[in-house]
Coordinates of C-alpha atoms in Angstrom, one line a residue:
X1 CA -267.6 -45.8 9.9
X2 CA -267.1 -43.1 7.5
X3 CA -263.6 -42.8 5.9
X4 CA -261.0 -39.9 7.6
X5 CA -260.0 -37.5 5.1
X6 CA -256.5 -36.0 6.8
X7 CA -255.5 -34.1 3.9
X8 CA -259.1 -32.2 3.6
X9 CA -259.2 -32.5 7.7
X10 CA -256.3 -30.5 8.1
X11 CA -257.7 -27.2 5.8
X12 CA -261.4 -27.5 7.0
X13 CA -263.5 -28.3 10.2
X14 CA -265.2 -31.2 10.9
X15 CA -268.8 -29.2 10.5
X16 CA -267.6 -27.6 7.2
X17 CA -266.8 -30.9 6.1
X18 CA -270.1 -32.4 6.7
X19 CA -272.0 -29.3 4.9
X20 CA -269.7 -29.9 2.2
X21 CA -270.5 -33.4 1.8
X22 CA -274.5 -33.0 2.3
X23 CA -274.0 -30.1 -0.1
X24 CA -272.5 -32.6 -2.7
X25 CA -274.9 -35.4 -1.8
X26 CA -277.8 -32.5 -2.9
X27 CA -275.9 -31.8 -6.3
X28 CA -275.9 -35.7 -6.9
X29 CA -279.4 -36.4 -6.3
X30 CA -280.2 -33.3 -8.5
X31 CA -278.6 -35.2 -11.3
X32 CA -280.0 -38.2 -10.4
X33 CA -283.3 -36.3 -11.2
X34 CA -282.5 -35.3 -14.5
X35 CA -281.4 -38.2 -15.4
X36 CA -284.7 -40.1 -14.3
X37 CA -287.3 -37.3 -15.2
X38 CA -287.9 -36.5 -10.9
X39 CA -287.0 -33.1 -10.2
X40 CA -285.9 -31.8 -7.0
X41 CA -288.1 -29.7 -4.7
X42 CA -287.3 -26.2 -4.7
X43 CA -286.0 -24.6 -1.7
X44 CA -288.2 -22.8 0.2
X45 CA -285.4 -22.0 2.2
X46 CA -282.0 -21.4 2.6
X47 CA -281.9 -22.9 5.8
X48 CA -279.7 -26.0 5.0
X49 CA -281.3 -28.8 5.7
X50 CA -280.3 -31.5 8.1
X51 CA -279.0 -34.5 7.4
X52 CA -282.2 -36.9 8.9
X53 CA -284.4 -34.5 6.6
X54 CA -282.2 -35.0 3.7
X55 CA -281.8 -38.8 4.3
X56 CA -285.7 -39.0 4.6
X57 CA -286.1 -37.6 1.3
X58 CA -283.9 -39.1 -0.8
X59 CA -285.4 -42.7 0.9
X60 CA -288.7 -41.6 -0.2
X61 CA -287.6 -41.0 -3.6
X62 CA -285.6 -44.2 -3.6
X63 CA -288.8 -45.8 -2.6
X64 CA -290.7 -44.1 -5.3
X65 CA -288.2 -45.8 -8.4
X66 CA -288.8 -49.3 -9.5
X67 CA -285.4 -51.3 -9.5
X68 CA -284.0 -50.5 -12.7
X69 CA -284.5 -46.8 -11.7
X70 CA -282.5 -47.4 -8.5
X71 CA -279.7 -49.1 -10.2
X72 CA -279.4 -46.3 -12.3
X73 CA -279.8 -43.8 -9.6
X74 CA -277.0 -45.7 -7.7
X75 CA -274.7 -46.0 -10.2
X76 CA -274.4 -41.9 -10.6
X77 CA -274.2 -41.7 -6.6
X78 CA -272.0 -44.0 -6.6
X79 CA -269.4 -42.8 -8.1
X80 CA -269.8 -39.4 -6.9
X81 CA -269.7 -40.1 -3.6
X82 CA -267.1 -42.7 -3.6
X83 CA -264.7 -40.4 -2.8
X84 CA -266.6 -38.8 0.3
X85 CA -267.2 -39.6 3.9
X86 CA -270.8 -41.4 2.8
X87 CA -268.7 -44.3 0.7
X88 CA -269.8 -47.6 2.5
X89 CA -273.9 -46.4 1.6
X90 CA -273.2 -47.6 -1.9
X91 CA -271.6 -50.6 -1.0
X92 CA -275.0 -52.5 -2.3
X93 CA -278.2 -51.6 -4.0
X94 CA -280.2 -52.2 -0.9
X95 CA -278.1 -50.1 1.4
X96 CA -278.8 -47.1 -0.5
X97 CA -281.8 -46.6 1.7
X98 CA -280.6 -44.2 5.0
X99 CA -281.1 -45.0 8.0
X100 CA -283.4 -42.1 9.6
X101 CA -281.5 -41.7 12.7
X102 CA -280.9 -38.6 13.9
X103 CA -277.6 -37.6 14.4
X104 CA -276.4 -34.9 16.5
X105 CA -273.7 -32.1 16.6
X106 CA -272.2 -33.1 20.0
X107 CA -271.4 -36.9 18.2
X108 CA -270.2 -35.3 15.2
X109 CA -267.9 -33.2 17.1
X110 CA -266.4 -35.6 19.6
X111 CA -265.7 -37.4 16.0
X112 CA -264.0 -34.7 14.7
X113 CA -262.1 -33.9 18.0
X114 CA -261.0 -37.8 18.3
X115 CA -260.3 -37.8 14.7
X116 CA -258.1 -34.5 14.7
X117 CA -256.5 -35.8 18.1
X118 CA -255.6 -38.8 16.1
X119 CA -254.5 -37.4 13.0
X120 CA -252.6 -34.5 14.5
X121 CA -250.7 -37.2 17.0
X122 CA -249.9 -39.6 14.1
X123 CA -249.0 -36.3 11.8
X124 CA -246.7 -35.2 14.1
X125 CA -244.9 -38.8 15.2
X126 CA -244.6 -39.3 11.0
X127 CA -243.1 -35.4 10.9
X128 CA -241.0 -36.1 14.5
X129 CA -239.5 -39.5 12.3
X130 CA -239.1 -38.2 9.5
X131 CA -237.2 -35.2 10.7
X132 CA -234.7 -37.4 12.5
X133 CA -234.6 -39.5 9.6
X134 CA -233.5 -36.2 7.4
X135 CA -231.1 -35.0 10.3
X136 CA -229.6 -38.7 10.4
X137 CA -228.8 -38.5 7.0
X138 CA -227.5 -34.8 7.0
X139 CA -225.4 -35.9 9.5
X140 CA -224.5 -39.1 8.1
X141 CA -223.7 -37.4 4.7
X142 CA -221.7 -34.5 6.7
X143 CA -219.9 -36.9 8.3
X144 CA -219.1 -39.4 4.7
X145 CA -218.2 -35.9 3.3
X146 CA -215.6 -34.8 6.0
X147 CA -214.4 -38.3 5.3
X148 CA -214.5 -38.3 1.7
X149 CA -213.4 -34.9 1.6
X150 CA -210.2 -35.7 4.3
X151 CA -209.2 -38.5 2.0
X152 CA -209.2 -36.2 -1.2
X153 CA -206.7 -33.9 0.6
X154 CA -204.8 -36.4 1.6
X155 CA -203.9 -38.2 -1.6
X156 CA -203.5 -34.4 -2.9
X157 CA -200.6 -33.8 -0.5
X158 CA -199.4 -36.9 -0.9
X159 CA -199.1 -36.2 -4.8
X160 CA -197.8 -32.9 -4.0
X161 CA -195.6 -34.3 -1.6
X162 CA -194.4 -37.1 -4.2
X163 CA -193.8 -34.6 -6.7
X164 CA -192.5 -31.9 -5.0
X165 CA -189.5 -35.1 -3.7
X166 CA -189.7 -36.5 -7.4
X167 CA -189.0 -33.3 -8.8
X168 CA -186.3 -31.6 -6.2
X169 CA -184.6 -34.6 -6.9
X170 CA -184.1 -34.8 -10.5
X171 CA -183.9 -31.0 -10.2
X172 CA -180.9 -31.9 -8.1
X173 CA -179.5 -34.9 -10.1
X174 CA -179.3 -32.7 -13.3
X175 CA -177.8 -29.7 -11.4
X176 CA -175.6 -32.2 -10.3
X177 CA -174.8 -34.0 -13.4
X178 CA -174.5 -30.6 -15.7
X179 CA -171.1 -29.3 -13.1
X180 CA -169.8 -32.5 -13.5
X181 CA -166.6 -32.7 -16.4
X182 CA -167.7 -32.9 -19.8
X183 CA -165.7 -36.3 -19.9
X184 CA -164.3 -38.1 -17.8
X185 CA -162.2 -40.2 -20.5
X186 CA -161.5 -37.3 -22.7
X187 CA -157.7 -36.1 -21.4
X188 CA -157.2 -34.1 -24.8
X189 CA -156.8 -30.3 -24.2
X190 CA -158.1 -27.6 -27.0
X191 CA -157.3 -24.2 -27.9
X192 CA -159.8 -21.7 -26.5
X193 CA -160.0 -18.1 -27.3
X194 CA -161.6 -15.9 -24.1
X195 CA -161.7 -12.3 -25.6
X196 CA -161.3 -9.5 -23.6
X197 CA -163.9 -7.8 -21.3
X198 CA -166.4 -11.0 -21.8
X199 CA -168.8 -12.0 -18.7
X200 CA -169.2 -15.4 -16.9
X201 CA -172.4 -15.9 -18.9
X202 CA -170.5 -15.5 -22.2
X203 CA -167.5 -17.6 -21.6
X204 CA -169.8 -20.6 -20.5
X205 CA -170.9 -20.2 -23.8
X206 CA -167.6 -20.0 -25.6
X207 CA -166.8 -23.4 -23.7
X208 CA -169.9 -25.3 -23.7
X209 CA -169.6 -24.6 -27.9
X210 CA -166.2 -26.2 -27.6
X211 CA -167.4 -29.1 -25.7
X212 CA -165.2 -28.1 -22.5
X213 CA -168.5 -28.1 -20.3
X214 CA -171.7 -28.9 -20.5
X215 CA -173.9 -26.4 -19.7
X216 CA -173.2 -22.4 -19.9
X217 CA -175.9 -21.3 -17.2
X218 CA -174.3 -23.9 -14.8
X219 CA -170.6 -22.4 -15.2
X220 CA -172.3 -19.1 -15.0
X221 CA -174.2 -19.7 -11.9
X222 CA -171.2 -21.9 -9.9
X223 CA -168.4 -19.5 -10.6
X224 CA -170.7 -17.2 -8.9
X225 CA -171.6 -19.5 -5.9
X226 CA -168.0 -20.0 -5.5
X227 CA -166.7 -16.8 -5.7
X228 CA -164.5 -17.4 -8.5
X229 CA -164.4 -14.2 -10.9
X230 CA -161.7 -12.1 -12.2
X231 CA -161.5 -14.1 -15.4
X232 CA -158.7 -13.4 -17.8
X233 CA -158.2 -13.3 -21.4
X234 CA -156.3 -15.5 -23.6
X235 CA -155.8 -18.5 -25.1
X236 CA -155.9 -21.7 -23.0
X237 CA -155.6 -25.1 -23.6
X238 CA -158.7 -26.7 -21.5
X239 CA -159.9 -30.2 -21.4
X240 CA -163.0 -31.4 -21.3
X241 CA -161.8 -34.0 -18.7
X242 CA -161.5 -30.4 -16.0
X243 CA -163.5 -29.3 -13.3
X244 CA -165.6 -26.3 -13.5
X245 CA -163.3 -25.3 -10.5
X246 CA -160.1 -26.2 -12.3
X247 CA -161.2 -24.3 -15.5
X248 CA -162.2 -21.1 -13.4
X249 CA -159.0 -21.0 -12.0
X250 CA -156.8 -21.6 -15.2
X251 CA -158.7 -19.2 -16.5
X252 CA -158.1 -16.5 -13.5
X253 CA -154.0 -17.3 -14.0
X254 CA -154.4 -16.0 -17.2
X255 CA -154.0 -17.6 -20.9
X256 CA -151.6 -16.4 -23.8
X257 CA -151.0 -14.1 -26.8
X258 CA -151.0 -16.6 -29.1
X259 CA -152.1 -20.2 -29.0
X260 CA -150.2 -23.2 -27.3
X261 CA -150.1 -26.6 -28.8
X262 CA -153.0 -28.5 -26.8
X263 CA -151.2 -30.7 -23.7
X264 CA -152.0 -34.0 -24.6
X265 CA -150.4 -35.6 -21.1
X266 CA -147.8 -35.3 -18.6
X267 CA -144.7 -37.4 -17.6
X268 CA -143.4 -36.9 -13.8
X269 CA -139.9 -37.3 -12.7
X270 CA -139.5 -38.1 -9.0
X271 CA -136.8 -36.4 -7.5
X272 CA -133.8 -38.4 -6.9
X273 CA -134.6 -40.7 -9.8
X274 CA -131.9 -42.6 -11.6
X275 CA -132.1 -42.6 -15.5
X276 CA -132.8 -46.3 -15.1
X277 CA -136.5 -45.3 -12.9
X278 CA -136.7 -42.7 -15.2
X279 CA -137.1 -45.2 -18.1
X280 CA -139.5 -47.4 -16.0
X281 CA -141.8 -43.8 -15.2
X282 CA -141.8 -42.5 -19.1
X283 CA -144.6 -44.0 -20.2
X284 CA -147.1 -43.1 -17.6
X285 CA -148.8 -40.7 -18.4
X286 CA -149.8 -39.0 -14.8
X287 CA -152.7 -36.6 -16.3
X288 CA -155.0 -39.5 -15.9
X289 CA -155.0 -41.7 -12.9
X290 CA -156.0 -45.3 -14.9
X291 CA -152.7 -47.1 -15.1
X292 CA -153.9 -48.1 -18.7
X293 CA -153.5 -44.3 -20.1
X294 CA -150.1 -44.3 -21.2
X295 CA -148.0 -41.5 -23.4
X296 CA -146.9 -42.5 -26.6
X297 CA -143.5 -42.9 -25.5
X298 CA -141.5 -46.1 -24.4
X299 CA -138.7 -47.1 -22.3
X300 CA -136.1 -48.3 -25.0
X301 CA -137.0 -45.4 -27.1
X302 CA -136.1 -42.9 -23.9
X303 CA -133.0 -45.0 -23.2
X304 CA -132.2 -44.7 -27.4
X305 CA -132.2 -40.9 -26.8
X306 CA -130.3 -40.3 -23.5
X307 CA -127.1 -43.0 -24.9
X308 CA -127.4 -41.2 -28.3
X309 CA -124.0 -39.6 -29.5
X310 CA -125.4 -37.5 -31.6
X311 CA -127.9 -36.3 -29.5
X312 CA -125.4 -35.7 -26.5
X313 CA -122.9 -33.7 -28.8
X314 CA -126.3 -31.2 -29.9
X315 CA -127.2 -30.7 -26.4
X316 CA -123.3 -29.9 -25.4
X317 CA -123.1 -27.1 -28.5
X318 CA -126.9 -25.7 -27.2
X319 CA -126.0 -26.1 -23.1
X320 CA -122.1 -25.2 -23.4
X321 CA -122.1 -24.2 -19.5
X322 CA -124.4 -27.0 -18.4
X323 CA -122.0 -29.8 -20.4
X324 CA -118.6 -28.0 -19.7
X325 CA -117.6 -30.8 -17.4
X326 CA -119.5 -33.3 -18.5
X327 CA -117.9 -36.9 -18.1
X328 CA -116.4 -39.3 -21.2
X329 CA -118.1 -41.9 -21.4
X330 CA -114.6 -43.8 -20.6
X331 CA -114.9 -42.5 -17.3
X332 CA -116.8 -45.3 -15.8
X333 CA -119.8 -43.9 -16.0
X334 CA -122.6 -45.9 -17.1
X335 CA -124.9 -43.0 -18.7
X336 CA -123.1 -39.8 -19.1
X337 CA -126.3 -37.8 -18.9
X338 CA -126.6 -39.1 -15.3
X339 CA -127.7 -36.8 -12.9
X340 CA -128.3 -33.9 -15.5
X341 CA -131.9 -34.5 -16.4
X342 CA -134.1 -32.7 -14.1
X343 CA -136.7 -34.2 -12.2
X344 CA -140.1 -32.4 -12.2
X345 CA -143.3 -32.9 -14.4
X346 CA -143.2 -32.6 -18.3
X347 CA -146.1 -31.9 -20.7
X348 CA -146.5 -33.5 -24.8
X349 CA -147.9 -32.6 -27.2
X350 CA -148.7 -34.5 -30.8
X351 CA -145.9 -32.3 -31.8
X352 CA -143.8 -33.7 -28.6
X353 CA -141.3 -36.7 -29.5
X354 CA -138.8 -38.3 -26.9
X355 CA -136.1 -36.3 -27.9
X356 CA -138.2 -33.0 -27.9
X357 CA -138.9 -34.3 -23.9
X358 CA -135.4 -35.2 -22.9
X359 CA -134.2 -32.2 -23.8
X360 CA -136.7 -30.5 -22.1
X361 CA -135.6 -31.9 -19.0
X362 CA -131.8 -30.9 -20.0
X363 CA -133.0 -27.1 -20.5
X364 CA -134.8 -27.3 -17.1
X365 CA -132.0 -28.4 -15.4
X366 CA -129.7 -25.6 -17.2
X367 CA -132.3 -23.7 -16.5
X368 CA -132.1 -24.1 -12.6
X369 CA -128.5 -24.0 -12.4
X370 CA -128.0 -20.6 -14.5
X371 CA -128.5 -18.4 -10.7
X372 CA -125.1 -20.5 -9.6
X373 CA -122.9 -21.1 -12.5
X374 CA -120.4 -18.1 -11.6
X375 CA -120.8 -19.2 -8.1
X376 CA -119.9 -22.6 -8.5
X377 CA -116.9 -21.2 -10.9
X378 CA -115.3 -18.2 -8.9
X379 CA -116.2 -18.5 -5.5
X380 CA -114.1 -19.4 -2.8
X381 CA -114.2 -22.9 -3.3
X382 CA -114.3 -23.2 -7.3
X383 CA -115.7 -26.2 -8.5
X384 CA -117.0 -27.7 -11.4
X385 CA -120.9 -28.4 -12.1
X386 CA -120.2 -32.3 -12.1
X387 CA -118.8 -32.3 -9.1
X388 CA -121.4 -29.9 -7.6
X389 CA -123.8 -32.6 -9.4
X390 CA -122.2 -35.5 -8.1
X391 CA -122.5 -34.1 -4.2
X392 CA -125.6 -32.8 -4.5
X393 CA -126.9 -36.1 -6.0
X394 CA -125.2 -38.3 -3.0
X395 CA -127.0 -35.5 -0.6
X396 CA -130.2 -36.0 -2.2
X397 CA -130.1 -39.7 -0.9
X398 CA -128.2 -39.5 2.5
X399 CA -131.0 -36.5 4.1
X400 CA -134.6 -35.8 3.6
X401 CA -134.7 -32.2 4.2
X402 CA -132.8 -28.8 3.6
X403 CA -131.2 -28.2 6.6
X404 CA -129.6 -32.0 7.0
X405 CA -128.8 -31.3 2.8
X406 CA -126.5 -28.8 4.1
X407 CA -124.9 -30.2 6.7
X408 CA -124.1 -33.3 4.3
X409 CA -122.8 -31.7 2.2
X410 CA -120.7 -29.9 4.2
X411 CA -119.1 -33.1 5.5
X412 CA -118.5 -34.1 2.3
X413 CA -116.4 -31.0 1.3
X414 CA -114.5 -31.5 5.1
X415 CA -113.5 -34.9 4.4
X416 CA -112.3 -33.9 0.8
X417 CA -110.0 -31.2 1.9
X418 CA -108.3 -33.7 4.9
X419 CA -107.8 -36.2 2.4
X420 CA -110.5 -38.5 3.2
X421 CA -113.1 -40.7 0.9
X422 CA -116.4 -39.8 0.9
X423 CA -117.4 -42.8 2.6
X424 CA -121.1 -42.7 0.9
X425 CA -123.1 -46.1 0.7
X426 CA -125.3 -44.7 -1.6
X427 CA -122.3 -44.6 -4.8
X428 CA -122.1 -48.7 -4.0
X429 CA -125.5 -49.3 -4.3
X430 CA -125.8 -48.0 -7.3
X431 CA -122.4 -49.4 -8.3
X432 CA -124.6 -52.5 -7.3
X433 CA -127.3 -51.7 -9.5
X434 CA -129.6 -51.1 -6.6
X435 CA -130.1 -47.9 -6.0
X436 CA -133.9 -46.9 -6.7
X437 CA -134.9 -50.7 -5.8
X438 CA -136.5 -51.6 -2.7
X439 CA -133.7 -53.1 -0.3
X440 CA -133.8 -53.9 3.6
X441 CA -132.2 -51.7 6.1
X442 CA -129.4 -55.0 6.7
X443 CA -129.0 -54.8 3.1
X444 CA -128.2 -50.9 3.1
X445 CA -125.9 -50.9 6.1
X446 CA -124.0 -54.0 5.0
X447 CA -122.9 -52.7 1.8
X448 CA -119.8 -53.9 -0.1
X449 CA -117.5 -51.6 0.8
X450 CA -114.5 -53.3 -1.1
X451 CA -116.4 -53.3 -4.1
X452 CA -114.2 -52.8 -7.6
X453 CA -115.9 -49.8 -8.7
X454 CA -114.6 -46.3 -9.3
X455 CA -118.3 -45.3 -7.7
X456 CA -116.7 -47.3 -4.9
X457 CA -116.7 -43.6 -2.5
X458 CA -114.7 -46.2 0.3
X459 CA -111.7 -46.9 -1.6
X460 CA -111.6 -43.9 -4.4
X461 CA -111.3 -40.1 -3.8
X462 CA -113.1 -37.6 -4.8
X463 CA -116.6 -37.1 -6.1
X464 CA -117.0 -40.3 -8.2
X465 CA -116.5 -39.9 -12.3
X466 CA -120.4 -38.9 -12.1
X467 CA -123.5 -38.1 -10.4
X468 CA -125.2 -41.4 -9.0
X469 CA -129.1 -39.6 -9.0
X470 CA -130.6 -36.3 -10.6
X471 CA -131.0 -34.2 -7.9
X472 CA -133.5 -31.6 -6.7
X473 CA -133.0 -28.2 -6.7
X474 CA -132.9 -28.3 -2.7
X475 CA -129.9 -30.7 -3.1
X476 CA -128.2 -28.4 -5.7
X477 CA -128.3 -25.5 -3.4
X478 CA -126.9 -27.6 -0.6
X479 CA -124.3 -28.4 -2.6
X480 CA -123.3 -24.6 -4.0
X481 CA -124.0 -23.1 -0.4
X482 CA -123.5 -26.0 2.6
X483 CA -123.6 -25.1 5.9
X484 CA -120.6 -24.1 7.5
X485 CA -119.6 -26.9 10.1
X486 CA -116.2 -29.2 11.4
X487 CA -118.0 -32.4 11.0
X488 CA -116.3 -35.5 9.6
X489 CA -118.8 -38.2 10.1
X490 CA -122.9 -38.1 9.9
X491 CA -124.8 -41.2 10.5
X492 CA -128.7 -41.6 9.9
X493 CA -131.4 -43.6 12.2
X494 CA -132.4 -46.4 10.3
X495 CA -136.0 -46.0 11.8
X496 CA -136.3 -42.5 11.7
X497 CA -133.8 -40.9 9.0
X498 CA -132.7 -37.9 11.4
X499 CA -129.0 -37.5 10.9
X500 CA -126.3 -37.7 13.3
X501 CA -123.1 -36.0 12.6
X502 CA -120.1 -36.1 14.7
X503 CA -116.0 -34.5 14.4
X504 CA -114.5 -37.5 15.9
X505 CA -114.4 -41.5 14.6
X506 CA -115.4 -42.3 18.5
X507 CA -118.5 -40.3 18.3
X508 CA -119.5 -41.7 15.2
X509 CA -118.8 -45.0 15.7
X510 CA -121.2 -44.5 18.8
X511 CA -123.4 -43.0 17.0
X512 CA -124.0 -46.3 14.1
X513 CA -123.9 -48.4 17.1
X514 CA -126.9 -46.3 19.1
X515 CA -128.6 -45.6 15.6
X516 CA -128.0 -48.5 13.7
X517 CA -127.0 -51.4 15.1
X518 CA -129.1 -51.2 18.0
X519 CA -132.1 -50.6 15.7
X520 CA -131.4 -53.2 13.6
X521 CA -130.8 -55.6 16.0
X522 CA -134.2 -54.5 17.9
X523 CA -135.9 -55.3 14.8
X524 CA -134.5 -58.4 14.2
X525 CA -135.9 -59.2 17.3
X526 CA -139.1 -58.5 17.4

């Protein structure tokens, strides 16, 4: 059967084909004949000739050849029609004879059609497969792409995402960290110069170069969130242990003309404080809140100062109205600066020493009495500023607000002008030595009332040689300007400290029972 040729099939028809190959069988037998010395017969026409005619001829010629002539007329043929449709007639020397059968057009073209029929069918199941194969794989790579692709974005966000967080948050850790104090350990103050007519921007700068801040912008830009402006200029003394917010606002009050030693601490003095607390409370230093950061002063060294002669004589020569009446120390007193130190807080200095700070407290106290010394001298009831001392310093202890202050005190002045003692357990306990300690409400109700002591206010007249506390200024005033009243007798709750008074021993013996001894007794109880 000859051999299909699809590629050639597909360009050329079947008939072409075979003229084709007849025409190239002609060309090879012409060679043949050169090579052997036969030459072809001329064409008397150019009616092609047919294939029986042309197989006929070249058997007669094959005929013609001895055998070495027909092996090397084969060879030649051979392979130039190897490649044809005529390939299995040079499969042996013998063969290369053709059949003389005649073969006709129809059988040629039913070949053809079968063939193309074939070929196209097969064609077109190889294009059909392979174009579903290509489609597969589009798809299939689409599909790995969209995948591939998804994934990409999706770590990219994520790494976005991770540092977008990462960097917000150390963006908000350092804006955090640079408002923060400068040091937290640091409680020194420095001098700081703010000029006049500077901006926010440039005073962050003058204090972050002083190492009261640490960062310029972020003053700059907080002051602003916050609203604080109006800056003033001065000196200060700032610390870089402050808050932006605490430096803003020192710096709105306004600094001075000339620079102030830098505050190294502070001391506070409770109101109501005996000398004896005030001793225990010298040494902590209240700018810090560690119980380790201590001034540089000490409790024998206060108590040095306030029992110094000396000391006490200077202070009478600079405070002559303060110390006018101030008691002997043969009085019975036991400090004779008692109740004229004022309690409030106190700032040092390296400069400071404990003399410098006691007699800041003295000048504080002279200070706050100035507004009342003619009062207390030529009003209608003259008295002395011990004595005006002594009451308010017993008021300070037997009421806890203003308007009880001055009704105390009042009682007080009643029972002095009817001859009466001032009845006060507060001038035994401290007789006692317990006044300022921690005691039970049994222990302050049962005092010793027979007690030999000229702070004994049961048994003696009068004020007492001195004041038992150092009062507040709210006591002080109670004591120059009382509250008009006929009250003999006051009483307070022992749970609650609101104060009873009473004209009458009746009513105020009712009173301790309902307020006191009921209470106490209730307690006991429970």
């Amino acid at each position: 059967m000859v051999d299909k040729d699809t590629k050639k099939f597909e360009r050329e028809t079947f008939k072409d084909k075979i003229l084709r190959q007849l025409e190239e069988a002609n060309q090879s037998l012409d060679d043949v004949a050169s090579e052997t010395g036969f030459s072809a017969p001329k064409k008397t026409s150019v009616t092609p000739e047919t294939p029986s005619q042309v197989s006929n001829r070249v058997s007669d010629k094959l005929s013609s050849t001895d055998t070495d002539d027909v092996e090397k007329v084969a060879r030649p043929l051979t392979s130039r029609v190897a490649t044809g449709r005529l390939a299995k007639a040079q499969q042996t020397p013998s063969d290369l004879a053709f059949q003389d059968t005649p073969v006709s057009s129809e059988a040629f073209d039913a070949e053809a059609d079968q063939t193309s029929i074939e070929d196209t069918a097969e064609i077109k199941n190889i294009k059909r497969v392979t174009r579903q194969s290509k489609e597969n794989y589009t798809r299939s790579t689409k599909k790995k792409s969209k995948k591939l692709a998804g994934k990409i974005i999706a770590i990219v966000v994520l790494v976005l995402f991770i540092v977008g967080g990462a960097t917000g948050f150390l963006g908000y850790q350092y804006v955090m960290s640079e408002i923060q104090p400068y040091s937290t350990t640091d409680k020194s103050t420095k001098a700081v110069e703010i000029p006049a007519g500077v901006a926010s921007k440039e005073i962050g700068q003058i204090l972050e170069k002083k190492h009261i801040i640490k960062n310029a912008t972020a003053f700059q830009y907080y002051t602003k969130l916050k609203s604080l402006t109006g800056f003033k200029s001065g000196y200060y003394n700032l610390s870089p242990s402050m808050s932006l917010t605490t430096i803003a606002k020192t710096l709105q009050e306004g600094g001075t003309e000339k620079p102030v030693e830098p505050i190294l601490g502070k001391i506070t003095i409770p109101e109501g404080f005996t000398i004896d607390q005030m001793a225990e409370k010298i040494s902590d230093n209240v700018l810090t809140k560690s119980d380790k950061d201590k001034t540089p002063f000490t409790k024998e060294e206060f108590l040095k100062v306030v029992t110094d002669p000396a000391f006490i004589e200077k202070m009478k020569t600079t405070y002559p109205e303060l110390f006018e009446s101030l008691p002997a120390t043969d009085s019975g007193v036991k400090y004779q600066l008692e109740g004229y130190l004022f309690p409030a807080t106190y700032e040092y200095t390296k400069k400071s020493t404990m003399t410098t700070v006691v007699e800041q407290m003295i000048a504080t106290m002279n200070q706050n009495l100035k507004p009342y010394y003619a009062t207390i001298k030529e009003g209608p009831n003259p008295k002395t500023v011990n004595e005006i001392l002594s009451i308010a310093a017993l008021t300070e202890k037997e009421a806890n607000n203003d308007a009880d202050r001055r009704n105390v005190a009042q009682v007080f002045y009643n029972r002095m002008n009817v001859g009466m003692t001032l009845g006060s357990n507060i001038s035994i306990l401290y007789a006692e030595g317990k006044l300022g300690q921690k005691t039970t409400l049994a222990e302050d109700a049962a005092v010793n009332t027979s007690l030999d002591s000229p702070f004994n206010l049961y048994l003696n007249l009068g004020y007492g040689p001195g004041p038992v506390t150092n009062p507040s200024l709210s006591a002080i005033k109670a004591a120059v300007e009382p509250t008009d009243n006929d009250d003999l007798y006051f009483v307070a709750d022992v749970t609650t400290g609101k104060v009873y008074f009473s004209e009458t021993q009746a009513e105020h013996d009712a009173n301790v029972q309902k307020y006191v001894n009921d209470k106490l007794a209730n307690k006991e109880a429970q």
